PDB file of C-alpha atoms in Angstrom:
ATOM      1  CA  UNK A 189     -23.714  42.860  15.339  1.00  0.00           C
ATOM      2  CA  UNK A 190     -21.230  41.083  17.062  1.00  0.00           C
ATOM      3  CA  UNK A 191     -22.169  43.209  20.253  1.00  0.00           C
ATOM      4  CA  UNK A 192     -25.651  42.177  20.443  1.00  0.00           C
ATOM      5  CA  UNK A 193     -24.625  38.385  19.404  1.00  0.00           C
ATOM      6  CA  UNK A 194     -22.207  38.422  22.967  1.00  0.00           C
ATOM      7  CA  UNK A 195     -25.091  39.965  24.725  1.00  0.00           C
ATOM      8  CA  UNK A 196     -27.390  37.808  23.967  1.00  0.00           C
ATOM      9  CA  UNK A 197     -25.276  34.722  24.796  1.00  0.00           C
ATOM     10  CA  UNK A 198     -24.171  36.586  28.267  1.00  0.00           C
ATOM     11  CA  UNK A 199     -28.204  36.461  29.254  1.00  0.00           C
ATOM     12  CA  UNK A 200     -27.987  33.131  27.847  1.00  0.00           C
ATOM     13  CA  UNK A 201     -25.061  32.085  30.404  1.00  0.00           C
ATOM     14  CA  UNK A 202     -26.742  34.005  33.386  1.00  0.00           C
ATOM     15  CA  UNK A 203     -29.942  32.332  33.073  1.00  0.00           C
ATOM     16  CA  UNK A 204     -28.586  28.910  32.615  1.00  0.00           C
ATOM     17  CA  UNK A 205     -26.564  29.814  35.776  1.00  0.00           C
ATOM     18  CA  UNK A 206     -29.824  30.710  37.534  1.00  0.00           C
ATOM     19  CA  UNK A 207     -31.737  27.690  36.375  1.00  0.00           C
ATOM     20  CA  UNK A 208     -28.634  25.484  37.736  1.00  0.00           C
ATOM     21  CA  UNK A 209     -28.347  27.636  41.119  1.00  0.00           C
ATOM     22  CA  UNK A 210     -31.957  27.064  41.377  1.00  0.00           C
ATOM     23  CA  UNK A 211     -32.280  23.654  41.016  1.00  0.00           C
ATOM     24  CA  UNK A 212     -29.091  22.767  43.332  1.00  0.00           C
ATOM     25  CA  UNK A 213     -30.844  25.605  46.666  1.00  0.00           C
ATOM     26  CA  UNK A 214     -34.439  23.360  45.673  1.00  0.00           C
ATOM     27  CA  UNK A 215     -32.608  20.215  46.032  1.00  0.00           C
ATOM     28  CA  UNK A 216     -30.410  20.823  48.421  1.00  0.00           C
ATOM     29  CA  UNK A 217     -33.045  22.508  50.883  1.00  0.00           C
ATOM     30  CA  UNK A 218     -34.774  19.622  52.375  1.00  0.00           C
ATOM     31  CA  UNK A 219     -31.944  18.050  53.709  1.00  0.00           C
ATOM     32  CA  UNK A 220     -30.340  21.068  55.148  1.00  0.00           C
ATOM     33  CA  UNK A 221     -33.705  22.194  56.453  1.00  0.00           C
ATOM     34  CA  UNK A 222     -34.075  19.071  58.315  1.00  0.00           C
ATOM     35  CA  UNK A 223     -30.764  19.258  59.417  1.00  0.00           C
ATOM     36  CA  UNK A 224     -30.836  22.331  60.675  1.00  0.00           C
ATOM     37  CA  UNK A 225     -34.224  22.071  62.677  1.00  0.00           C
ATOM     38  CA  UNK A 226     -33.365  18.607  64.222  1.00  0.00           C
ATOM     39  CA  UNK A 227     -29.606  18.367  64.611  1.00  0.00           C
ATOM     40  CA  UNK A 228     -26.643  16.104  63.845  1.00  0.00           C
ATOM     41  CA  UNK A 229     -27.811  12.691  65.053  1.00  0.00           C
ATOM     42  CA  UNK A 230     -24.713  11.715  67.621  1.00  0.00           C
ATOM     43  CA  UNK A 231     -23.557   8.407  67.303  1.00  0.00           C
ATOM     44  CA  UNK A 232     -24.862   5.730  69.978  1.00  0.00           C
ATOM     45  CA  UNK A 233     -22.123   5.434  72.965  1.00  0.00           C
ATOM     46  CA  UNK A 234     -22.253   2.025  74.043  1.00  0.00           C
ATOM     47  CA  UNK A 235     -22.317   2.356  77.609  1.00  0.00           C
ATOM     48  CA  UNK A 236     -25.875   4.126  77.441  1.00  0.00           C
ATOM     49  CA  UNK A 237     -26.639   1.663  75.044  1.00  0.00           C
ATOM     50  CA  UNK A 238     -26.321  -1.107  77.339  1.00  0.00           C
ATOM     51  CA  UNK A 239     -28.252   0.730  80.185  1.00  0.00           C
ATOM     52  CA  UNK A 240     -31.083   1.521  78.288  1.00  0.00           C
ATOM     53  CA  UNK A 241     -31.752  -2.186  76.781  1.00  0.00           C
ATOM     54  CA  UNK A 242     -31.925  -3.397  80.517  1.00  0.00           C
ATOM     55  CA  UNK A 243     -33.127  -0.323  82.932  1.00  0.00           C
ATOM     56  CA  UNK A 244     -33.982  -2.303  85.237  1.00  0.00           C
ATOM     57  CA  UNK A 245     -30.682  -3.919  86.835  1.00  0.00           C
ATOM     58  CA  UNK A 246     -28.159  -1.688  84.501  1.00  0.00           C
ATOM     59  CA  UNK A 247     -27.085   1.763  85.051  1.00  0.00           C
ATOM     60  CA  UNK A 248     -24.312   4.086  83.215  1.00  0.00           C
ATOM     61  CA  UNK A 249     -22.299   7.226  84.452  1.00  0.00           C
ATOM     62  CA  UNK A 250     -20.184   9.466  83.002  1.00  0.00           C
ATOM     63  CA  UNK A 251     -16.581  10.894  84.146  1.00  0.00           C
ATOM     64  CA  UNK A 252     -14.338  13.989  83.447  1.00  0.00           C
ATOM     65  CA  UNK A 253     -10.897  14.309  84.392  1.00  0.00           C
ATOM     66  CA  UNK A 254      -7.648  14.958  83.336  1.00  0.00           C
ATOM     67  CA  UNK A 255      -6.653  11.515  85.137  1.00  0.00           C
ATOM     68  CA  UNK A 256      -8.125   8.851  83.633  1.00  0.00           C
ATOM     69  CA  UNK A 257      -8.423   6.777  87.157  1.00  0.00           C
ATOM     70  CA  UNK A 258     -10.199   9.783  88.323  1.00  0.00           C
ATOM     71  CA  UNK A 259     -12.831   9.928  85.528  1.00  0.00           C
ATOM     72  CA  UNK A 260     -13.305   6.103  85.829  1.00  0.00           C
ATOM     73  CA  UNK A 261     -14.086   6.409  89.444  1.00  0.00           C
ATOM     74  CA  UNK A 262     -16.344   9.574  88.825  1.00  0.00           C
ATOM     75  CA  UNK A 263     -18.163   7.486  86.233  1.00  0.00           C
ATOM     76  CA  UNK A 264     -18.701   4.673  88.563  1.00  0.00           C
ATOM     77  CA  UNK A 265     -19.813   6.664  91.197  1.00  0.00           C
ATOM     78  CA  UNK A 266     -22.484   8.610  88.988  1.00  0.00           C
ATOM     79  CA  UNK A 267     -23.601   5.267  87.919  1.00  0.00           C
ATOM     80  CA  UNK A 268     -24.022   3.263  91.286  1.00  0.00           C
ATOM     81  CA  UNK A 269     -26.056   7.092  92.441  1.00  0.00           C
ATOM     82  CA  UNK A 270     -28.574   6.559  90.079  1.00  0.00           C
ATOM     83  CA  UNK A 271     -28.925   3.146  90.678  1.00  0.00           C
ATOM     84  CA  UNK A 272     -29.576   3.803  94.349  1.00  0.00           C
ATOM     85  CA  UNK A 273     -31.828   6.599  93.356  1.00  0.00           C
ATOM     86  CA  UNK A 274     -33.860   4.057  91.198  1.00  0.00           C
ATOM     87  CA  UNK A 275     -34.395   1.584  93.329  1.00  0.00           C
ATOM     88  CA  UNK A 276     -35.091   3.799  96.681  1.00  0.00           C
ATOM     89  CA  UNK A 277     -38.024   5.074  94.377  1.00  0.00           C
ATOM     90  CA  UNK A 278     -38.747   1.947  93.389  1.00  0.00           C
ATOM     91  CA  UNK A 279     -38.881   0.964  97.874  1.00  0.00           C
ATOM     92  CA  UNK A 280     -40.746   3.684  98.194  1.00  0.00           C
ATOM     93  CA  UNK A 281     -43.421   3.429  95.594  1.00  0.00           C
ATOM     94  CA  UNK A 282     -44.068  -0.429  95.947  1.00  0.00           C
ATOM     95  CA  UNK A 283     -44.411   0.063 100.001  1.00  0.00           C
ATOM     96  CA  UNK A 284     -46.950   2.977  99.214  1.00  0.00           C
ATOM     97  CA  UNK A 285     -49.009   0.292  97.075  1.00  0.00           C
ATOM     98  CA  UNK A 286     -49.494  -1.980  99.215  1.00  0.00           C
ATOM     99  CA  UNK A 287     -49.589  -0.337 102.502  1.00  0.00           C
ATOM    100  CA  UNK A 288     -46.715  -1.064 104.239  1.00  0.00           C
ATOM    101  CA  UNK A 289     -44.971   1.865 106.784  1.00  0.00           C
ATOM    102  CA  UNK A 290     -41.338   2.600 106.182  1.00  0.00           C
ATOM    103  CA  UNK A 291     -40.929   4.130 109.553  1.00  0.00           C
ATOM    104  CA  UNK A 292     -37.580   2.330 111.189  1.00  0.00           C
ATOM    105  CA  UNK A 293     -38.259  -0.943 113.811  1.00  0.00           C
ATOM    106  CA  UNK A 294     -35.828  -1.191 116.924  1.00  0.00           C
ATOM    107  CA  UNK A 295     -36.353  -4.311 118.214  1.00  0.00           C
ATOM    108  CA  UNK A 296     -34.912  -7.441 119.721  1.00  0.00           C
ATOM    109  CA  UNK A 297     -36.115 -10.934 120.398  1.00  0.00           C
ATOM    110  CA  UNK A 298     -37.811  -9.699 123.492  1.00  0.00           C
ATOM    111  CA  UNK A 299     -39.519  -6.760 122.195  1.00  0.00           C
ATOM    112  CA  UNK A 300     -39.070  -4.079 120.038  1.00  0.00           C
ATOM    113  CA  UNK A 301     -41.378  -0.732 118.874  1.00  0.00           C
ATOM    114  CA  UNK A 302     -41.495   1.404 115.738  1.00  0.00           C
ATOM    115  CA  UNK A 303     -39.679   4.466 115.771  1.00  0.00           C
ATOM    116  CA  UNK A 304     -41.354   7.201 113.653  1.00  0.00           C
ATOM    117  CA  UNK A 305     -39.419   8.568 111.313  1.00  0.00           C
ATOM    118  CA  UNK A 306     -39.019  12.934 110.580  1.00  0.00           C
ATOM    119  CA  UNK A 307     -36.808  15.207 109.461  1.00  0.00           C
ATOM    120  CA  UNK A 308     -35.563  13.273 106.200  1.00  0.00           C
ATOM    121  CA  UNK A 309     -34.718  10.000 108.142  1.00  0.00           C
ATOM    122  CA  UNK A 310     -37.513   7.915 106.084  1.00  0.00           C
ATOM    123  CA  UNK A 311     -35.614   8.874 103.183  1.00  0.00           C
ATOM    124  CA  UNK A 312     -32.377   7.894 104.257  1.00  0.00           C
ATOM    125  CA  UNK A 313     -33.397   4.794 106.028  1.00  0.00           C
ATOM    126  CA  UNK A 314     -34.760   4.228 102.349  1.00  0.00           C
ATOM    127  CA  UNK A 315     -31.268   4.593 101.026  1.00  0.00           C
ATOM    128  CA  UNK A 316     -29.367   2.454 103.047  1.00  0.00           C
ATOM    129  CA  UNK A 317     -31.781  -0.771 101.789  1.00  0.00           C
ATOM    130  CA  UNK A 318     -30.611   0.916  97.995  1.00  0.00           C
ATOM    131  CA  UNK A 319     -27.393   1.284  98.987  1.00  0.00           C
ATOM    132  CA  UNK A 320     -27.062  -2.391 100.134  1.00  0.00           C
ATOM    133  CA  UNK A 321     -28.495  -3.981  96.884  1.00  0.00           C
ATOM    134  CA  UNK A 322     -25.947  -1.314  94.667  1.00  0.00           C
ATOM    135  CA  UNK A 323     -23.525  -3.050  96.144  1.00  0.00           C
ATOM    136  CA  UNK A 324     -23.774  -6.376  93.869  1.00  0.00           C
ATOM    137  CA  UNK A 325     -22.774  -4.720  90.677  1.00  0.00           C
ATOM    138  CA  UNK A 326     -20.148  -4.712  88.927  1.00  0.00           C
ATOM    139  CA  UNK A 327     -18.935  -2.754  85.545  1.00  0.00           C
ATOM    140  CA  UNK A 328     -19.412  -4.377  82.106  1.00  0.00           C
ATOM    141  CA  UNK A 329     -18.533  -2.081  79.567  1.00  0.00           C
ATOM    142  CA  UNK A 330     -16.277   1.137  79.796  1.00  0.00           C
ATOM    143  CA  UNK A 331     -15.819   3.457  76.948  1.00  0.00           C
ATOM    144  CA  UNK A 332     -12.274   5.989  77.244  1.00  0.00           C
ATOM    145  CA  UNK A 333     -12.426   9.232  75.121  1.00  0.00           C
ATOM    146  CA  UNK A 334      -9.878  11.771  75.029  1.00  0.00           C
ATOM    147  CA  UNK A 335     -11.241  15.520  75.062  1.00  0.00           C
ATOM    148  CA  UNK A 336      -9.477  18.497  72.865  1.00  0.00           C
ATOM    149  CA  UNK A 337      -7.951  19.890  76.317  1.00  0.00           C
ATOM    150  CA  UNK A 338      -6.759  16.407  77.478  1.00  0.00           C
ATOM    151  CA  UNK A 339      -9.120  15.286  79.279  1.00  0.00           C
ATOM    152  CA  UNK A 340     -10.718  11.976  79.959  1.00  0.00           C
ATOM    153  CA  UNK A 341     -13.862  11.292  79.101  1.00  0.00           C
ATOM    154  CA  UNK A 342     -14.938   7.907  80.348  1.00  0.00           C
ATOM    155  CA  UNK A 343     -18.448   6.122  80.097  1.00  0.00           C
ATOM    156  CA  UNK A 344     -18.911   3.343  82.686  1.00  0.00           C
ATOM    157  CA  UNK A 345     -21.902   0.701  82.540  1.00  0.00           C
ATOM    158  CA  UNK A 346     -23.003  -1.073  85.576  1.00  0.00           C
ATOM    159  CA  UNK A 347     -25.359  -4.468  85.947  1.00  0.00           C
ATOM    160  CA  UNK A 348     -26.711  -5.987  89.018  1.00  0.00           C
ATOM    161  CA  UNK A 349     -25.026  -9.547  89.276  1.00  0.00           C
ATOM    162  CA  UNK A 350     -28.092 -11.726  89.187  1.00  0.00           C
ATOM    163  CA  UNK A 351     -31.496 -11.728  87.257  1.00  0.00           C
ATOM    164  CA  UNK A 352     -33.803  -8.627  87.949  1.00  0.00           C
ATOM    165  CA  UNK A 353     -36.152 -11.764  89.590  1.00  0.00           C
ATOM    166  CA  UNK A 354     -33.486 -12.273  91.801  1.00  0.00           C
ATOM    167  CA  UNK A 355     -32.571  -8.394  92.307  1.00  0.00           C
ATOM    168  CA  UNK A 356     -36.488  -7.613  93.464  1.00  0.00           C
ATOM    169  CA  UNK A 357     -36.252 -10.826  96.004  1.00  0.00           C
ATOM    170  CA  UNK A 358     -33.244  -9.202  97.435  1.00  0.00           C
ATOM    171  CA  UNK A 359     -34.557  -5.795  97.528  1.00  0.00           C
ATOM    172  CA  UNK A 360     -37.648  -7.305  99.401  1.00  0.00           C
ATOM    173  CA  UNK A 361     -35.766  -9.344 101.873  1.00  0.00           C
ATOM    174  CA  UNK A 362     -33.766  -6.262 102.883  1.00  0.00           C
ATOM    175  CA  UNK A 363     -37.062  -4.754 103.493  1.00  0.00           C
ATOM    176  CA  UNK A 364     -38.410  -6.916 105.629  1.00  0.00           C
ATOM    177  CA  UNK A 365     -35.450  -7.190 107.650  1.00  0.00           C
ATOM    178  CA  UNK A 366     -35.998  -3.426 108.783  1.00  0.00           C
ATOM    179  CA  UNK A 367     -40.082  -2.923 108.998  1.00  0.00           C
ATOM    180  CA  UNK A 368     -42.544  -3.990 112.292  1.00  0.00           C
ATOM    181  CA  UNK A 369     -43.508  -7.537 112.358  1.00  0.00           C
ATOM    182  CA  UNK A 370     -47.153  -6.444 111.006  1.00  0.00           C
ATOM    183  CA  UNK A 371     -46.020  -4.705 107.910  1.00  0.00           C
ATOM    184  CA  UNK A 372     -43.598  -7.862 107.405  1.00  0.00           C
ATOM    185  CA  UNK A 373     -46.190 -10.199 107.306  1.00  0.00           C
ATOM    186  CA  UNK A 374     -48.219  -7.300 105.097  1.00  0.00           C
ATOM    187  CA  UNK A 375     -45.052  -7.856 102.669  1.00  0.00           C
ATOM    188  CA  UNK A 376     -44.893 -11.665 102.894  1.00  0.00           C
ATOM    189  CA  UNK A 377     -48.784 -11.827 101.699  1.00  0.00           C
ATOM    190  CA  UNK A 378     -48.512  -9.266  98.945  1.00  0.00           C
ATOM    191  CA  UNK A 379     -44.548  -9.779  97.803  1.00  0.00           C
ATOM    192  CA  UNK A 380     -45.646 -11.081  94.237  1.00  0.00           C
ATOM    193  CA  UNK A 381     -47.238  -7.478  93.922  1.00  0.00           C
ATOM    194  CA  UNK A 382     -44.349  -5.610  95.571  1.00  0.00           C
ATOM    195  CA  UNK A 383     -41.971  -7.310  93.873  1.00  0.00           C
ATOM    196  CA  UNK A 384     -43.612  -6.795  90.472  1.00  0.00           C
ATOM    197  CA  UNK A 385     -43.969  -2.561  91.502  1.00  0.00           C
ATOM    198  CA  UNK A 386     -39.943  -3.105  92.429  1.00  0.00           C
ATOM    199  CA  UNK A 387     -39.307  -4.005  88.751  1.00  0.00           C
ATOM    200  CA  UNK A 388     -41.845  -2.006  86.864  1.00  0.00           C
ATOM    201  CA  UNK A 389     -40.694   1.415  88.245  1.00  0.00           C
ATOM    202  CA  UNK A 390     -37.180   0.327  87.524  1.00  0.00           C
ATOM    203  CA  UNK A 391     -37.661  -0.460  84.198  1.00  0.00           C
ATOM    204  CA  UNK A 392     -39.608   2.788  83.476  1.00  0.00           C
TER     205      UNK A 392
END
């Protein structure tokens, strides 16, 4: 008797374990489904942050180094690249729009011709105008992390030092300084429009 009484409460026990096992995988599943198929959401690092709530006239780069000077300066350097980057595309899509020829202008107050541009040269000649309007920014935020091996890990945010109205002026009058006289005056009727392509493909 008391042999079937301990039996019966053992398959008692083991299905009240089951039941409870049961109901914690059903509950539990969901979340850990969800987790699994998405992945851990990563906090927000503020640098990108910052870039991505004004595309158009902020940039951020990121740096690894065991010197934290030399991260910094990688950082930096990523940053003001893609902010050339962005804004040569943004040259070269605007010009497109409205017709105006990128090729290079030698000229003086005498004369001067258009020189046609191959082998790459449109794109570089492209790059120096970026280059030029990269060079009013400045860093506003920098985030320091410190890796398992040591390392730096360093998040640098850069912004244009003016208004993105004022940015897409300057972008145009270094333009203009550097195309034929007819595609300048081209610019100078249409520069609402080009200036308004400038900032749209920026901002994209």
């Amino acid at each position: 008797m008391k042999k079937i009484i301990w039996t019966m409460s053992a398959v008692v026990a083991l299905t009240v374990a089951s039941c409870s096992s049961q109901k914690a995988s059903v509950s539990g599943a969901p979340k850990s489904a969800v987790t699994s198929a998405i992945g851990q959401a990563l906090p927000d690092e503020p640098c990108i942050t910052l870039a991505e709530e004004a595309p158009a006239i902020r940039k951020y780069g990121n740096g690894i180094h065991f010197k934290e000077s030399s991260a910094r300066n990688i950082a930096e350097a990523q940053a003001r690249g893609s902010f050339a980057r962005s804004i040569a595309a943004a040259i070269t899509t605007a010009t497109e729009e409205i017709g105006v020829s990128l090729d290079k202008y030698a000229g003086d107050e005498a004369e001067g011709h258009s020189v046609s541009d191959q082998s790459g040269e449109a794109n570089d000649f492209v790059m120096s105008i970026a280059q030029e309007i990269v060079r009013n920014t400045h860093p506003i935020k920098t985030s320091r992390y410190i890796k398992p091996n040591n390392q730096y890990n360093v998040y640098v945010c850069l912004e244009y030092m003016g208004t993105e109205n004022q940015m897409a002026e300057n972008v145009e009058s270094a333009v203009k300084d550097k195309i034929s006289p007819d595609d300048r005056a081209k610019l100078e009727k249409r520069h609402d429009d080009f200036r308004k392509r400038v900032l749209k493909t920026l901002g994209q």
